[in-house]
């Protein structure tokens, strides 16, 4: 296969839950428990990088701050496409 060709690799079976998914569940639940709209808050955080969009409840701010925002966005887009295409 030439260098100009794209190769695709797929893991067999169901993939284990990623660290990003685990963190996002915790963050979503923490925001919801505190009465915030989780979607608005997470989008605000991704766009601005300002951690104050995320509550400190249940250590959510610390957990999400440990993730790279570009990797978080990549995972969200991947999940959207996997579930809607």
Coordinates of C-alpha atoms in Angstrom, one line a residue, residues 23-78:
X23 CA -15.5 12.2 32.9
X24 CA -18.4 13.7 30.9
X25 CA -20.9 11.6 32.7
X26 CA -19.7 12.9 36.0
X27 CA -19.5 16.5 34.8
X28 CA -23.0 16.3 33.3
X29 CA -24.5 14.8 36.4
X30 CA -22.7 17.4 38.7
X31 CA -24.0 20.3 36.6
X32 CA -27.5 18.9 36.5
X33 CA -27.5 18.3 40.3
X34 CA -26.5 22.0 40.8
X35 CA -29.3 23.2 38.6
X36 CA -27.2 24.3 35.6
X37 CA -28.0 23.5 32.0
X38 CA -25.2 21.0 31.3
X39 CA -25.1 21.5 27.5
X40 CA -24.7 25.3 27.8
X41 CA -22.1 25.0 30.5
X42 CA -20.0 22.3 28.6
X43 CA -20.2 24.3 25.4
X44 CA -19.1 27.4 27.2
X45 CA -16.2 25.6 28.7
X46 CA -15.1 24.0 25.3
X47 CA -15.3 27.4 23.5
X48 CA -13.6 29.5 26.1
X49 CA -11.4 27.2 28.1
X50 CA -12.7 28.9 31.2
X51 CA -13.1 26.2 33.9
X52 CA -15.6 28.3 35.9
X53 CA -18.2 27.1 33.4
X54 CA -18.0 23.8 35.3
X55 CA -19.0 23.3 38.9
X56 CA -16.6 22.1 41.5
X57 CA -19.4 19.7 42.7
X58 CA -18.2 16.1 42.7
X59 CA -14.8 17.2 41.6
X60 CA -16.2 17.9 38.1
X61 CA -14.1 21.0 37.4
X62 CA -10.8 19.2 38.3
X63 CA -11.8 16.1 36.2
X64 CA -12.7 18.0 33.0
X65 CA -9.6 20.3 33.4
X66 CA -7.4 17.1 33.1
X67 CA -8.8 16.5 29.6
X68 CA -7.5 18.3 26.5
X69 CA -10.3 20.4 25.0
X70 CA -9.5 19.3 21.5
X71 CA -9.7 15.7 22.4
X72 CA -12.9 16.3 24.2
X73 CA -14.4 18.0 21.2
X74 CA -13.1 15.2 18.9
X75 CA -14.8 12.6 21.2
X76 CA -18.1 14.5 21.2
X77 CA -18.1 14.8 17.4
X78 CA -17.2 11.2 17.0

